[in-house]
mmCIF file of C-alpha atoms in Angstrom:
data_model
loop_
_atom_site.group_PDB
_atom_site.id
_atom_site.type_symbol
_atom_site.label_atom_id
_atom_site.label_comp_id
_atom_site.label_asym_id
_atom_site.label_seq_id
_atom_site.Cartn_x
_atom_site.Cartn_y
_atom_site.Cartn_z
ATOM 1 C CA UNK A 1 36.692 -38.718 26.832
ATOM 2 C CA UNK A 2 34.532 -40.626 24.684
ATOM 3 C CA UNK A 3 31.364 -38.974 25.719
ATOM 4 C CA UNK A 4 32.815 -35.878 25.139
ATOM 5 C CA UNK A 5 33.703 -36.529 21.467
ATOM 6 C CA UNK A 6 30.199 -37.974 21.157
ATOM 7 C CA UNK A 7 28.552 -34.991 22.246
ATOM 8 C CA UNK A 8 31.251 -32.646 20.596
ATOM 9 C CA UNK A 9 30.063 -34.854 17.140
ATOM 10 C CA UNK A 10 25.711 -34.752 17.865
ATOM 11 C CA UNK A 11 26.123 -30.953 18.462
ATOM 12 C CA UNK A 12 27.958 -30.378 15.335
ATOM 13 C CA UNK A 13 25.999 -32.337 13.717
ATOM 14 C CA UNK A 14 22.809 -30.321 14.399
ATOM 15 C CA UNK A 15 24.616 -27.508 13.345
ATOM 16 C CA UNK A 16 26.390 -28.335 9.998
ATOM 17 C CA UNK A 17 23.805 -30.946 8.746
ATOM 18 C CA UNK A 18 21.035 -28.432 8.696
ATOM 19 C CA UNK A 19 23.538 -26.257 7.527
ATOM 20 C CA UNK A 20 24.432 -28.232 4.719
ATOM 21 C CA UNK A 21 20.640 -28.936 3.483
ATOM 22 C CA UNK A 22 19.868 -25.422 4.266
ATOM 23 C CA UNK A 23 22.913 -24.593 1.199
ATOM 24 C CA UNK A 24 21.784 -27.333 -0.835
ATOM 25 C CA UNK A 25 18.395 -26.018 -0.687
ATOM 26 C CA UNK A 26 19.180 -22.585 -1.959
ATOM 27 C CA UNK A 27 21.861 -23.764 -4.322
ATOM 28 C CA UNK A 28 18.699 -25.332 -6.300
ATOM 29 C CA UNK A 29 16.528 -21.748 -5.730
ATOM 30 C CA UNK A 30 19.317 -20.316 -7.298
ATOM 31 C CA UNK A 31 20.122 -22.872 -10.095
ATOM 32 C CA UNK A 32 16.427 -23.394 -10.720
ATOM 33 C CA UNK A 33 16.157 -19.469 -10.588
ATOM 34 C CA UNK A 34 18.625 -19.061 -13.930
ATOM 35 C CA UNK A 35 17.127 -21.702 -15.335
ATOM 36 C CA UNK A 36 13.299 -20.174 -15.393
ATOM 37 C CA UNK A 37 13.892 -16.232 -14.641
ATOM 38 C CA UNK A 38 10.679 -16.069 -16.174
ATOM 39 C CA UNK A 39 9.187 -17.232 -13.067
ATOM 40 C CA UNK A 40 10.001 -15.417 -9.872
ATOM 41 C CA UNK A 41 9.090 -18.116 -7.495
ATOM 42 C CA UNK A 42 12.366 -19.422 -7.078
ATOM 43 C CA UNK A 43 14.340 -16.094 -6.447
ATOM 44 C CA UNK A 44 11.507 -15.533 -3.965
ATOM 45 C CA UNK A 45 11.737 -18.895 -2.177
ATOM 46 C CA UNK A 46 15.418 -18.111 -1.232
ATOM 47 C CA UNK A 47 14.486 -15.428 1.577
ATOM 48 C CA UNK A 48 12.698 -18.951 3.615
ATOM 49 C CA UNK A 49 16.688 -20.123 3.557
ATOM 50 C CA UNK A 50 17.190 -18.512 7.234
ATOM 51 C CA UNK A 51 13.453 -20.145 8.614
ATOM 52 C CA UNK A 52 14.442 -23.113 6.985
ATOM 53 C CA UNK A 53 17.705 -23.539 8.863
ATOM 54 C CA UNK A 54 16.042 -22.712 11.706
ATOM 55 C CA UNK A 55 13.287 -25.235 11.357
ATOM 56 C CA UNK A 56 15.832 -28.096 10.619
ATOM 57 C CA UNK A 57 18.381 -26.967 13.531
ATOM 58 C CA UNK A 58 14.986 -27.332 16.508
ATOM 59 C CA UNK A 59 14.284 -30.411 14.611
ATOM 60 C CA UNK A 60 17.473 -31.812 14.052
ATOM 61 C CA UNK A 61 18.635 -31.011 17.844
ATOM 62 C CA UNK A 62 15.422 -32.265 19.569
ATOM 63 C CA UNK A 63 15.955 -35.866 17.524
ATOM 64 C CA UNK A 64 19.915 -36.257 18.343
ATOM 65 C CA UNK A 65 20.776 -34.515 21.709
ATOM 66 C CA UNK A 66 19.457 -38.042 23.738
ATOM 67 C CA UNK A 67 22.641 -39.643 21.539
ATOM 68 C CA UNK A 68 25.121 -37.047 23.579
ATOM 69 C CA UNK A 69 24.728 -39.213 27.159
ATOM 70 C CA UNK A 70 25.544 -35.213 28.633
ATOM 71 C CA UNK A 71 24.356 -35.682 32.010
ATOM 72 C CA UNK A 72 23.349 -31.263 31.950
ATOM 73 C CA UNK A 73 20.975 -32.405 28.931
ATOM 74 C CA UNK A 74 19.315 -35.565 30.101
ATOM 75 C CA UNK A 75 18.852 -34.619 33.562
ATOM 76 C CA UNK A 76 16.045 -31.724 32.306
ATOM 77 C CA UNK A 77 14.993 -33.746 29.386
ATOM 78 C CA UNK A 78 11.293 -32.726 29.976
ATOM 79 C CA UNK A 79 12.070 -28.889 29.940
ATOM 80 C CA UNK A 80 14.780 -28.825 27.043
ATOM 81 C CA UNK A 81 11.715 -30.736 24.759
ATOM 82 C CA UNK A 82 9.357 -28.247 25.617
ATOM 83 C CA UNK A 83 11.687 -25.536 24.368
ATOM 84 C CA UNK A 84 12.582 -27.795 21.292
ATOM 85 C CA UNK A 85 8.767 -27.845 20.637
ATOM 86 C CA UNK A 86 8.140 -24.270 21.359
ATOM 87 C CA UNK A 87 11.190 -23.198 19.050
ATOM 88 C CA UNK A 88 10.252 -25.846 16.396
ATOM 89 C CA UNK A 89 6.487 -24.233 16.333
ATOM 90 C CA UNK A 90 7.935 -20.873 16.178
ATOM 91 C CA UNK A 91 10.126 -21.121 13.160
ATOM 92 C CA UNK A 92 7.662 -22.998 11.350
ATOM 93 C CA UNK A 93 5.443 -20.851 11.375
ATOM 94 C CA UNK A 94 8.015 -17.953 10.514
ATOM 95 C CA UNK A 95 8.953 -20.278 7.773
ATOM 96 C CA UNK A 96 4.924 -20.645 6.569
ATOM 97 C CA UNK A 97 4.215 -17.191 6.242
ATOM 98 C CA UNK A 98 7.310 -16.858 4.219
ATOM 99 C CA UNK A 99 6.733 -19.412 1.646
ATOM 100 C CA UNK A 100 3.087 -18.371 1.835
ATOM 101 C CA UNK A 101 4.281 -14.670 1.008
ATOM 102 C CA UNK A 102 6.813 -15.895 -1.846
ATOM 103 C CA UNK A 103 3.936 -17.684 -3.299
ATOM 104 C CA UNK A 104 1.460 -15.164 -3.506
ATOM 105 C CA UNK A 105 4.829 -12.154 -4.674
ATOM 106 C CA UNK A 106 5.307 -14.698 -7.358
ATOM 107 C CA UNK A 107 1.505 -15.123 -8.738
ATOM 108 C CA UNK A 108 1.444 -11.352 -8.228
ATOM 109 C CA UNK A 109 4.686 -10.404 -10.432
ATOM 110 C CA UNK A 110 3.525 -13.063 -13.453
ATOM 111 C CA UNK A 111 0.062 -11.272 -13.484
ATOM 112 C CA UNK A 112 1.842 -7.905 -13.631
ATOM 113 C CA UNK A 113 3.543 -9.104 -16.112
ATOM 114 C CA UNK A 114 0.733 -9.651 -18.342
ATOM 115 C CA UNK A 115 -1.279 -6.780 -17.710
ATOM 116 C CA UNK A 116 -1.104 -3.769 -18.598
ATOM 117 C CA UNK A 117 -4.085 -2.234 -17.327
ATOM 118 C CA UNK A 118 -2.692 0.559 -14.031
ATOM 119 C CA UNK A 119 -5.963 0.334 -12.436
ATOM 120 C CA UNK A 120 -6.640 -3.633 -12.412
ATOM 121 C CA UNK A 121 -2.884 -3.933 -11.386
ATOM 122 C CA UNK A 122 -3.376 -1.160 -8.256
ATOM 123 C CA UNK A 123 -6.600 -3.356 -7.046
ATOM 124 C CA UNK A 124 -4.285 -6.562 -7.241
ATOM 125 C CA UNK A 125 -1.848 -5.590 -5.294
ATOM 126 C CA UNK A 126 -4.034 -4.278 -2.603
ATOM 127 C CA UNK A 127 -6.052 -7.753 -2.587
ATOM 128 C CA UNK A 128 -2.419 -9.070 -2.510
ATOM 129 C CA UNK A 129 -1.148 -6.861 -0.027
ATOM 130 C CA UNK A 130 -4.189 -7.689 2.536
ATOM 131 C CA UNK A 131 -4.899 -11.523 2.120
ATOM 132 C CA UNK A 132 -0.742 -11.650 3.143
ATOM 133 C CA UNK A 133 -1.356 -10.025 6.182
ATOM 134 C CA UNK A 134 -4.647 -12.109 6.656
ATOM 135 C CA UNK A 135 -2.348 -15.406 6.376
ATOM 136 C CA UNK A 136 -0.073 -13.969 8.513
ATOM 137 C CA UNK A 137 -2.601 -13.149 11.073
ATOM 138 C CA UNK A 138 -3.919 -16.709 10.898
ATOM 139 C CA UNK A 139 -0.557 -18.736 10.994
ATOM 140 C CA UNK A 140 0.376 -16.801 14.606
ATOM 141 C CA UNK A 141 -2.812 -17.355 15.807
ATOM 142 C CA UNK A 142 -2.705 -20.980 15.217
ATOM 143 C CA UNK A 143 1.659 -21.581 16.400
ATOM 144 C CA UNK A 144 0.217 -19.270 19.432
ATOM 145 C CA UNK A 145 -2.554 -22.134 19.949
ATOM 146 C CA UNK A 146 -0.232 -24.846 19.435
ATOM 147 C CA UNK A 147 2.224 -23.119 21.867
ATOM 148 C CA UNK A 148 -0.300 -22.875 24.478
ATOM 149 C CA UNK A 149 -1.539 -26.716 23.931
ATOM 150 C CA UNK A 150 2.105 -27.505 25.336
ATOM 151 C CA UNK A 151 1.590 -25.775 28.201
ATOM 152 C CA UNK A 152 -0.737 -28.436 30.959
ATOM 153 C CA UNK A 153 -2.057 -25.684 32.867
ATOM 154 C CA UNK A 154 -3.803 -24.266 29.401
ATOM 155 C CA UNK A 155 -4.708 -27.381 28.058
ATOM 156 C CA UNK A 156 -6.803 -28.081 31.282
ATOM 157 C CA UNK A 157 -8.049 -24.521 30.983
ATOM 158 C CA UNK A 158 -9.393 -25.357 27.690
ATOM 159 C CA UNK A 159 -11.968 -27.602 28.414
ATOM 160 C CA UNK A 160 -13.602 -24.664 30.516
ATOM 161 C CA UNK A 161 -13.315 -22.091 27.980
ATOM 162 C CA UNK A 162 -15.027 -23.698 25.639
ATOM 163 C CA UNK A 163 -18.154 -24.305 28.097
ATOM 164 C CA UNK A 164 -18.351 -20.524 28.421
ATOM 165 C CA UNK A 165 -17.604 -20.110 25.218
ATOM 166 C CA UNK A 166 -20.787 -18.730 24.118
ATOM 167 C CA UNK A 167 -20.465 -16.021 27.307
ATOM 168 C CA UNK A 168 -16.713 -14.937 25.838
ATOM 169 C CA UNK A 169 -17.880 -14.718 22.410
ATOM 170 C CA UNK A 170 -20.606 -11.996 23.520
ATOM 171 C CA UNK A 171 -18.239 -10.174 25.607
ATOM 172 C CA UNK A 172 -15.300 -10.084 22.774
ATOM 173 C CA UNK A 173 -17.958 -9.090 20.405
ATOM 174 C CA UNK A 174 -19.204 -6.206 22.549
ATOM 175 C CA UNK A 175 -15.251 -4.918 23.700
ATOM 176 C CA UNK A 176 -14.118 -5.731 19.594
ATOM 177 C CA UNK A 177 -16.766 -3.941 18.088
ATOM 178 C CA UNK A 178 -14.529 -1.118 16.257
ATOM 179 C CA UNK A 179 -11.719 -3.555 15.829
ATOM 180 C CA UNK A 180 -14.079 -6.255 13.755
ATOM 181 C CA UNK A 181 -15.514 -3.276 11.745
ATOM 182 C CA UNK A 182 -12.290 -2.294 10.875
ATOM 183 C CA UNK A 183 -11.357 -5.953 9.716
ATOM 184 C CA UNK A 184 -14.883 -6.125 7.967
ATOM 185 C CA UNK A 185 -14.092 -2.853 6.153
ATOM 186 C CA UNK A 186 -10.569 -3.991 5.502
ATOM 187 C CA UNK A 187 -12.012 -6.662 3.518
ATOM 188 C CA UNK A 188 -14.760 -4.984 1.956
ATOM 189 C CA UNK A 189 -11.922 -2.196 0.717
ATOM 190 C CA UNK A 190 -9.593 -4.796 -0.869
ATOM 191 C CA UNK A 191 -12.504 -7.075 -2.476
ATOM 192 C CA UNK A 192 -15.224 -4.725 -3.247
ATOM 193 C CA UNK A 193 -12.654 -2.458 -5.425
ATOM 194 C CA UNK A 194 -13.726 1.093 -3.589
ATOM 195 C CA UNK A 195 -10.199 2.269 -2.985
ATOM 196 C CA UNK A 196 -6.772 0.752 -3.822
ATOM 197 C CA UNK A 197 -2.928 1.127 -3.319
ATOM 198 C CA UNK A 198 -1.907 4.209 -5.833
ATOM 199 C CA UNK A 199 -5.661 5.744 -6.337
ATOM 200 C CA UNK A 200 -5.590 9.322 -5.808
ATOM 201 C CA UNK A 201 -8.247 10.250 -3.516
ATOM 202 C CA UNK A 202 -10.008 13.578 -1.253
ATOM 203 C CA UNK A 203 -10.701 12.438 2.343
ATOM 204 C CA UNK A 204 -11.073 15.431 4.621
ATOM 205 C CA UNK A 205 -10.222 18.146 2.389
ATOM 206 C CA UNK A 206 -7.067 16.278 2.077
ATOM 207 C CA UNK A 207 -5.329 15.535 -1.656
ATOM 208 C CA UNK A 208 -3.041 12.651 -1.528
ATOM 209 C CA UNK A 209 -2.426 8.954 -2.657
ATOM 210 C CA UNK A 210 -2.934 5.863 -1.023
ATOM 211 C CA UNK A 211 0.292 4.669 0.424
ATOM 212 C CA UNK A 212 -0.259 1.592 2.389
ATOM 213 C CA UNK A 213 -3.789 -0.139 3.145
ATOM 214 C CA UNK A 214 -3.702 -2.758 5.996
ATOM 215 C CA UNK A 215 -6.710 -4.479 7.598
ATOM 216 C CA UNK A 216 -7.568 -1.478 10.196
ATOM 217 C CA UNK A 217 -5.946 1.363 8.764
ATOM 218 C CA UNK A 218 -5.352 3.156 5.570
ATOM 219 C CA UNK A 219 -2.187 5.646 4.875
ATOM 220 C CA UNK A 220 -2.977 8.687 2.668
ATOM 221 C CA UNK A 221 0.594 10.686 1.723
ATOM 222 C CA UNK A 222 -0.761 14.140 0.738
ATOM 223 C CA UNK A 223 0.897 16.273 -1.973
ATOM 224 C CA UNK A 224 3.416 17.980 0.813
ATOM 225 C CA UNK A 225 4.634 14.691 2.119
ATOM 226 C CA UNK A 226 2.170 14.347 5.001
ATOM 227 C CA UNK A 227 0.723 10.917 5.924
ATOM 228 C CA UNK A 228 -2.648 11.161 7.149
ATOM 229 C CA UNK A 229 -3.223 7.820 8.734
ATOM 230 C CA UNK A 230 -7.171 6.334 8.488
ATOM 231 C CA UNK A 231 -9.379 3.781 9.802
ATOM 232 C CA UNK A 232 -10.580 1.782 7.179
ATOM 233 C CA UNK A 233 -13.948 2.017 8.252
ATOM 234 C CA UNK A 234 -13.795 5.600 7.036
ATOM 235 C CA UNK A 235 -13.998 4.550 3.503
ATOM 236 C CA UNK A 236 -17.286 2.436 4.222
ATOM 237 C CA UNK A 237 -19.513 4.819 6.402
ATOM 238 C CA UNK A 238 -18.353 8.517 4.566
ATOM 239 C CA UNK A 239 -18.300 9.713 0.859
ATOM 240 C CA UNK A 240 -14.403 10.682 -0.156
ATOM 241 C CA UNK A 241 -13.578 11.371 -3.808
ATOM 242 C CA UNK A 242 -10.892 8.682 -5.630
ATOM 243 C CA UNK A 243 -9.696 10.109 -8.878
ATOM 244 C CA UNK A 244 -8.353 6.983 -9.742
ATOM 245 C CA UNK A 245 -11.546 5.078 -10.185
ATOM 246 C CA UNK A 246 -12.473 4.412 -13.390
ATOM 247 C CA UNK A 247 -9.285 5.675 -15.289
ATOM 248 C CA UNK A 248 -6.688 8.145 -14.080
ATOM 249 C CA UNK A 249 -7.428 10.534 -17.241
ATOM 250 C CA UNK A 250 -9.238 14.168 -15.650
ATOM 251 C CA UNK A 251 -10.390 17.055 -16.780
ATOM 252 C CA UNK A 252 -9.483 20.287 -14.609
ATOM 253 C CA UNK A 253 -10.615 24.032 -15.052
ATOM 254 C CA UNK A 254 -9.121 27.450 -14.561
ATOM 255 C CA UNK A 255 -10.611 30.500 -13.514
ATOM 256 C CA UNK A 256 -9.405 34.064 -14.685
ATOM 257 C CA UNK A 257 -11.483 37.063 -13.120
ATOM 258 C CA UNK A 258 -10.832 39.909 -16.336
ATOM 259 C CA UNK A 259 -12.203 43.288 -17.308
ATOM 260 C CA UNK A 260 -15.354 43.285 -19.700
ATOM 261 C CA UNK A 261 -12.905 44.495 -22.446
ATOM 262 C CA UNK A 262 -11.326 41.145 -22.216
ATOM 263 C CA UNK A 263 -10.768 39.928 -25.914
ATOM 264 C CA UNK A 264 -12.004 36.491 -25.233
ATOM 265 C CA UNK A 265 -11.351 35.249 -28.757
ATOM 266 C CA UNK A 266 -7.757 36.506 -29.326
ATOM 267 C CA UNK A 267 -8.027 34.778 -25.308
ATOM 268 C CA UNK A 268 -9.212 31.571 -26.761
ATOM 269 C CA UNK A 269 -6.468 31.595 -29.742
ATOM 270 C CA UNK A 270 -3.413 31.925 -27.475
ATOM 271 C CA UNK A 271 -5.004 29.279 -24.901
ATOM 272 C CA UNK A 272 -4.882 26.774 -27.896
ATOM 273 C CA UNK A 273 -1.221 27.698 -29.211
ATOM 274 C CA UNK A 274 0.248 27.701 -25.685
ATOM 275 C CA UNK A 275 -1.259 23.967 -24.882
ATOM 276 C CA UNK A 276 0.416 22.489 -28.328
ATOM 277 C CA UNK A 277 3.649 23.494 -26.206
ATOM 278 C CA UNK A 278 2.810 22.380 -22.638
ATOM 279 C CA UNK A 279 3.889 18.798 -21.917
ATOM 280 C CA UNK A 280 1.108 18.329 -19.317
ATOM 281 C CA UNK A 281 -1.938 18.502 -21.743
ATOM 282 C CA UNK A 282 -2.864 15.061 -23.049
ATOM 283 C CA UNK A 283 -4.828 16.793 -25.947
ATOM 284 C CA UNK A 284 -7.850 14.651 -25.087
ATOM 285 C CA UNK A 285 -10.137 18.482 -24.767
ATOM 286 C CA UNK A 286 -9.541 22.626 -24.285
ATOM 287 C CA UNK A 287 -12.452 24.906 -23.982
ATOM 288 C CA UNK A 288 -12.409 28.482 -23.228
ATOM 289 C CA UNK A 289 -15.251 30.404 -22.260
ATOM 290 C CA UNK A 290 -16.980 33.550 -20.295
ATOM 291 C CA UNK A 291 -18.666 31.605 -17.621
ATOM 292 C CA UNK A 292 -20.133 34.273 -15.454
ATOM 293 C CA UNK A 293 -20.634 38.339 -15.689
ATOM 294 C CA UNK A 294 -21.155 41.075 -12.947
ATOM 295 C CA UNK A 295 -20.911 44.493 -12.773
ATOM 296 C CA UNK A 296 -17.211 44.713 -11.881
ATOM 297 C CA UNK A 297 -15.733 42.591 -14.676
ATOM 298 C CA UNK A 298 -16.648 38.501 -16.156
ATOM 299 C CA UNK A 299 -15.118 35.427 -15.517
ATOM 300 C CA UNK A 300 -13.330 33.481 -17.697
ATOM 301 C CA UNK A 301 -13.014 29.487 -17.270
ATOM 302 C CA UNK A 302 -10.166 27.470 -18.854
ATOM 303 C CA UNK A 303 -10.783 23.989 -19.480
ATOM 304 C CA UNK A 304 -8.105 21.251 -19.635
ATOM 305 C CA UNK A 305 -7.309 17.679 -19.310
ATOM 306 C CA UNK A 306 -4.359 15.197 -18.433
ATOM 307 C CA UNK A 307 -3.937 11.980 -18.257
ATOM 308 C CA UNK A 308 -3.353 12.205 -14.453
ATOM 309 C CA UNK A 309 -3.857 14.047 -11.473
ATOM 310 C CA UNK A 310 -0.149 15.305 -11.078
ATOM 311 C CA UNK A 311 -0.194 16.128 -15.000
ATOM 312 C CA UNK A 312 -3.437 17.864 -14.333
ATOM 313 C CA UNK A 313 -2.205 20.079 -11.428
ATOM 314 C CA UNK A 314 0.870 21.227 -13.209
ATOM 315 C CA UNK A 315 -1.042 22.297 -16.502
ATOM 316 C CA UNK A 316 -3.921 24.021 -14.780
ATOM 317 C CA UNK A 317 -1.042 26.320 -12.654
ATOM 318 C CA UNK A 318 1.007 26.565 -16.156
ATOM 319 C CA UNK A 319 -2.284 27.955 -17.921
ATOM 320 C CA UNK A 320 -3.244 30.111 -15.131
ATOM 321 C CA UNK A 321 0.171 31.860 -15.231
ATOM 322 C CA UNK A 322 0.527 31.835 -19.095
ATOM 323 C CA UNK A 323 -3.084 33.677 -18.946
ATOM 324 C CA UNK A 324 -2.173 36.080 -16.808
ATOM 325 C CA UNK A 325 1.350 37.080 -17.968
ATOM 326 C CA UNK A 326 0.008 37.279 -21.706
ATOM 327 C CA UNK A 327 -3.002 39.572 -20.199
ATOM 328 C CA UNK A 328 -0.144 41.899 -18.411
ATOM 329 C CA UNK A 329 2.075 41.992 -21.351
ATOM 330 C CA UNK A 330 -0.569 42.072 -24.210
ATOM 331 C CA UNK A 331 -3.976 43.012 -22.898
ATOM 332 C CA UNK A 332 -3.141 45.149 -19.688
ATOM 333 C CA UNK A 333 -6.390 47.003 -19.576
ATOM 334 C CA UNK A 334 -8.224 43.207 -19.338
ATOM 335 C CA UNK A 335 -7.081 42.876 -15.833
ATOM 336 C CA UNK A 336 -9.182 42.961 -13.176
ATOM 337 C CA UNK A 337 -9.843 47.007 -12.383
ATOM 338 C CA UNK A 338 -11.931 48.869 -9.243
ATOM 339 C CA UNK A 339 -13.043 51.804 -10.771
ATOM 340 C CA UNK A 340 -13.437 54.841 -8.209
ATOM 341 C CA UNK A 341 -15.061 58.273 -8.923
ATOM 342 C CA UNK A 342 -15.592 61.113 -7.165
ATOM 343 C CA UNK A 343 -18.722 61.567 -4.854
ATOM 344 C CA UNK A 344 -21.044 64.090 -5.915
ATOM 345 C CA UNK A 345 -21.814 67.017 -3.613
ATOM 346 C CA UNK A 346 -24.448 68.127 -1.260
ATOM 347 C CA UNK A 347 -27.227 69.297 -3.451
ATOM 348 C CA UNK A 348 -28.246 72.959 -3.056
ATOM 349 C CA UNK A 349 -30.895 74.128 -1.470
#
């Protein structure tokens, strides 16, 4: 009887104690989180509560279950530590990259905070983004290392890996080729400022913005909703446009094919009241002018800007149909005409 109230008491134990400074801990997040809201840090740190508990109940267990004289337990002693150790690796690691990820959330929301510049904010967060998969990478590399130390049969294997080490690294360098350009050019993207999360860019013929940018791959999400997935080496060997770079302000164009009784300058008036009314135009610069002739009609090229690419597309269509609807209703012999006559005859002879 006694031993089973002494192991009934070392099992709770490693359940409720951990329990209990698993609560306390996130009491203080959230006390210390009304106290500063200013600084996000401590709302952040409360998603490490479940790691934490888990950390502490491995820990906490592996210490205490010796005290519960449970013949089941003691009698695989050896195999129930390695478990411990294994689990205890596992969720501190889980609970690394999570305080790791709160840290770097929190440095990024106080510097977003501060600045107002779209651009400088966009390359942040993709430097932010990346180097949080980066640690991520790293910390499951290293628990998968310490995992494997446990393990005798690996940690005799060891010492013969590393003798051929220099054969393994020229074989994983040959086979990993694409993969470590990829992870080059995932770096070189997120430190070298060429493309960021939010820039619209052209790759392919494709219009879109940049949705997601990891360490191999880049996500484009075109204008219909499409995702056109990338290697990031794309960005580093090929030209693509990015619309975003240096200021999201653009200036777009329309072209109107007319008759060469077009009145350009009544043409030019209207063009300048109807942009005072369209919400699109950031009033930044209009230009209208006959840009080429032939012996059919002219062209006529509308020039506007916005302060971004979405506000661009929408004024150039709004111009384009203004221009043509006040040419129908107005002006209906400016249109665009194919002017037939009737072939002469045979001459006589």
């Amino acid at each position: 009887m006694e031993s089973v109230v002494r192991s009934a008491i070392v099992l709770s134990g490693s359940v409720l104690v951990p329990l209990a400074v698993g609560r306390a801990a996130d009491l203080f997040a959230r006390y210390a989180d009304a106290r500063h809201p200013d600084t996000p840090l401590w709302g952040l740190l409360r998603r490490c509560r479940t790691p934490l508990y888990a950390v502490l109940v491995c820990a906490v267990f592996r210490a205490s279950y010796r005290a519960t004289h449970w013949s089941p337990l003691l009698d695989r002693t050896a195999e129930l530590d390695h478990v411990l150790l294994l689990c205890l690796i596992g969720a501190g690691a889980w609970l690394t990259v999570r305080v790791v990820s709160a840290a770097v959330e929190s440095a990024y929301a106080r510097y977003a905070g501060r600045t107002r510049d779209a651009a400088r904010l966009r390359r942040v967060r993709t430097q932010v983004t990346l180097l949080t998969r980066v640690v991520s990478v790293a910390v499951g590399v290293v628990a998968a290392a310490f995992a494997l130390v446990t393990f005798p049969t690996f940690r005799g294997l060891g010492t013969s890996l590393l003798a051929s080490a220099g054969i393994i690294g020229i074989v994983a360098g040959v086979a990993a080729q694409s993969t470590l350009g990829n992870l080059f050019a995932g770096f070189q993207i997120a430190f070298g400022d060429m493309v960021r999360i939010g820039d619209t860019v052209v790759v392919d013929g494709e219009w879109g913005t940049v949705e997601e940018v990891t360490l191999t791959f880049l996500t484009v999400r075109t204008w219909d909703e499409r995702r056109v997935t990338l290697p990031v080496s794309y960005f580093t060997s090929r030209p693509f446009e990015n619309w975003s770079r240096g200021g999201n302000e653009l200036t777009g164009t329309v072209f109107v094919h007319c008759d060469h009784s077009t009145p350009v300058e009544l043409m030019r008036t209207h063009l300048r009241g109807f942009l005072d009314t369209c919400p699109g135009w950031d009033g930044r610069a209009w230009d209208l002018a006959v840009t080429e002739t032939s012996p059919t009609g002219i062209t006529v090229r509308a020039l506007v800007t916005a302060k971004d690419p979405d506000d661009l597309w929408t004024t150039r269509c709004a111009v384009r149909e203004d221009l043509i609807g006040w040419l129908a209703r107005e002006h209906p012999g400016a249109l665009p005409r194919i002017i037939t006559a009737q072939a002469a005859g045979a001459p006589t002879p």
